[in-house]
Short mmCIF file of C-alpha atoms in Angstrom, two decimals:
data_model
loop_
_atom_site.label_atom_id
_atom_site.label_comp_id
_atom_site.label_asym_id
_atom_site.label_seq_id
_atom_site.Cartn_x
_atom_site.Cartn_y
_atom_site.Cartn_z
CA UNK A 263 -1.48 -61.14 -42.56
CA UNK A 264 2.34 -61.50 -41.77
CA UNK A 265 4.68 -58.84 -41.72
CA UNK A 266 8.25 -59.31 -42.27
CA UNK A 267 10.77 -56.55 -40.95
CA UNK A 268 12.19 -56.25 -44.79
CA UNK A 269 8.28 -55.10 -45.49
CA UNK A 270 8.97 -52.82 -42.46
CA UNK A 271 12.36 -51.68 -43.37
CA UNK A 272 10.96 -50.81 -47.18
CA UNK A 273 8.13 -48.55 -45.66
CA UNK A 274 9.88 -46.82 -43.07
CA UNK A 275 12.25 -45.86 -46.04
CA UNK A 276 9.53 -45.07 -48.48
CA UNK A 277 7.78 -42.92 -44.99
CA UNK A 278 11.39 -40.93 -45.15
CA UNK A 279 11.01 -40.14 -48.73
CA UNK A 280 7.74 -38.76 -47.95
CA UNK A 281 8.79 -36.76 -45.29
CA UNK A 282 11.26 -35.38 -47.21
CA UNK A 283 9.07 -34.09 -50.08
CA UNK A 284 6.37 -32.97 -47.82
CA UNK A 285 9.08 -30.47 -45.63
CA UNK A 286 10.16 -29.11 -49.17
CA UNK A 287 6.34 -28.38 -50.11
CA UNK A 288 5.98 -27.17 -46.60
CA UNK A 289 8.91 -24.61 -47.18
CA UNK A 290 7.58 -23.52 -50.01
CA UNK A 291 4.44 -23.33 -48.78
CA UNK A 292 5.61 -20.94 -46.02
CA UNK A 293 7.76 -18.73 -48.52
CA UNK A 294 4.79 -18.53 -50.72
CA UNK A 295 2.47 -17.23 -47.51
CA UNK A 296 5.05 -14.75 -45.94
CA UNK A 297 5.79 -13.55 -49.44
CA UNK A 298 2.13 -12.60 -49.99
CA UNK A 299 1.38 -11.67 -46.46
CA UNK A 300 4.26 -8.88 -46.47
CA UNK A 301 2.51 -7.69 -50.17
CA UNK A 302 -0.84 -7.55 -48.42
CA UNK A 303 0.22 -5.81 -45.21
CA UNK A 304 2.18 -2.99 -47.25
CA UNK A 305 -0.91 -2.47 -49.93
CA UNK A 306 -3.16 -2.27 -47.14
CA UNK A 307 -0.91 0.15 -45.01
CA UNK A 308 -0.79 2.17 -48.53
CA UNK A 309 -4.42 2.00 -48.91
CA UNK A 310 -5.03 3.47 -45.02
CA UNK A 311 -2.33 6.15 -45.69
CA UNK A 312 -4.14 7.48 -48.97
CA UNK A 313 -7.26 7.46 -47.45
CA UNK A 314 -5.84 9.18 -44.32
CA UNK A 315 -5.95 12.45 -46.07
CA UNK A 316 -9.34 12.39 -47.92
CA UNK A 317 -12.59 13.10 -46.53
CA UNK A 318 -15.82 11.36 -46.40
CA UNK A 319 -19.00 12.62 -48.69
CA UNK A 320 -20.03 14.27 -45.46
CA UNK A 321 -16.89 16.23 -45.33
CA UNK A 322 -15.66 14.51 -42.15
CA UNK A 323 -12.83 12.43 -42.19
CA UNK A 324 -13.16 8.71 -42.58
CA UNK A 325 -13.00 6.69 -38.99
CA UNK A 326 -11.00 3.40 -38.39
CA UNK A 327 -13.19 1.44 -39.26
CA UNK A 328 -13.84 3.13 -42.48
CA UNK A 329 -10.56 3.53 -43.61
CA UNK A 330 -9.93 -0.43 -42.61
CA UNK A 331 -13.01 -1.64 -44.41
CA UNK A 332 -12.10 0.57 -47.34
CA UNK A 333 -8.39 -0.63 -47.59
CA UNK A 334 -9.89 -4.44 -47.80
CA UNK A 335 -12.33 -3.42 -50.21
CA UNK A 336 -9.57 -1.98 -52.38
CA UNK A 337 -7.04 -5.34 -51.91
CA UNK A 338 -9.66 -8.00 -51.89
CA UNK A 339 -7.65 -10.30 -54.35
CA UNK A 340 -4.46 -10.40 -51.86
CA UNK A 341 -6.59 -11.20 -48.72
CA UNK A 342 -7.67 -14.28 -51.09
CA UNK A 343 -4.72 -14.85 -51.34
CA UNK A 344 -3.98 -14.43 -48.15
CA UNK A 345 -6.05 -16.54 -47.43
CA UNK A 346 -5.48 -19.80 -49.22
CA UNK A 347 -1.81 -19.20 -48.33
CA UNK A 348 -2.51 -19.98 -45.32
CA UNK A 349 -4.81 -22.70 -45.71
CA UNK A 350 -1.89 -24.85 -47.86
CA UNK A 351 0.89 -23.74 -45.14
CA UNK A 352 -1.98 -25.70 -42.54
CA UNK A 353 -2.23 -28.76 -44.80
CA UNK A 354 1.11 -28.88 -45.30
CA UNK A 355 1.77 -29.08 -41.89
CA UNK A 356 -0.81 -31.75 -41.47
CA UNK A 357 0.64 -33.79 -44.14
CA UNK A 358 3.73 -33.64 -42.47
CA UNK A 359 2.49 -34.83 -39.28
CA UNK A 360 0.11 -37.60 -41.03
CA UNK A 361 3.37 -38.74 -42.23
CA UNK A 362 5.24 -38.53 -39.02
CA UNK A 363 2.69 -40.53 -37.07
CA UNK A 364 2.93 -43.07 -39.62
CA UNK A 365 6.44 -43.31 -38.98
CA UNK A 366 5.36 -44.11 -35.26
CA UNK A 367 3.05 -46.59 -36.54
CA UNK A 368 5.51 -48.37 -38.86
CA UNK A 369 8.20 -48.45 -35.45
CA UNK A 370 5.33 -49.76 -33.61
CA UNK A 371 4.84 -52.22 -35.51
CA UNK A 372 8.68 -53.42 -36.33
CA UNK A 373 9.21 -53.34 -32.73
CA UNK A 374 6.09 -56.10 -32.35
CA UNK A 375 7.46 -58.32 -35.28
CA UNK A 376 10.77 -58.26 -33.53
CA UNK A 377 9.23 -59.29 -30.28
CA UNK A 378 7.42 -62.03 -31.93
CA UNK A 379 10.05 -63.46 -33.91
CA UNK A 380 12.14 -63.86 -30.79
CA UNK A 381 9.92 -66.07 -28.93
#
């Protein structure tokens, strides 16, 4: 299969345009996750607090531990969240860089056609 550098030139634009709409899902991506990480950190510090000043059924006061597994218990639905926040802010990121080595590729390869067409 021959390449001509016009095929090159029209992917290596199409790569930018890419790149371009995978940073803006990336952004958004990373708003979305430090928006919902900043909700989940302030429930669960509410959570601890509250049960900072009630006792267990055996009259003693909760430990740690307790209180932590408690306040997880009680905001289950944000560490979800949480949680496949962060997994789209990772494969955003990979996209990105999927993209970006593609870029190298396409260079790569424009470079080579270049080379040949010389000699």
């Amino acid at each position: 299969m021959t390449v001509t550098p016009q095929q090159i030139e029209k992917r290596l634009y199409d790569l930018s345009q890419e790149i371009d709409s995978s940073n803006e899902e990336l952004f958004a991506a990373e708003h979305s996750y430090n928006k919902i990480k900043a909700e989940y950190e302030i429930a669960m510090a509410r959570t601890r607090m509250a049960l900072s000043s009630k006792s267990s059924p055996t009259g003693k006061n909760y430990t740690v531990g307790e209180r932590e597994d408690m306040a997880l218990l009680e905001n289950q639905d944000l560490h979800l969240r949480l949680g496949i926040a962060e997994a789209q802010v990772k494969a955003a990121r990979a996209n990105v860089s999927r993209i970006r080595t593609q870029v190298d590729i396409a260079r790569s390869i424009g470079t080579s056609v270049r080379t040949s067409m010389e000699l």
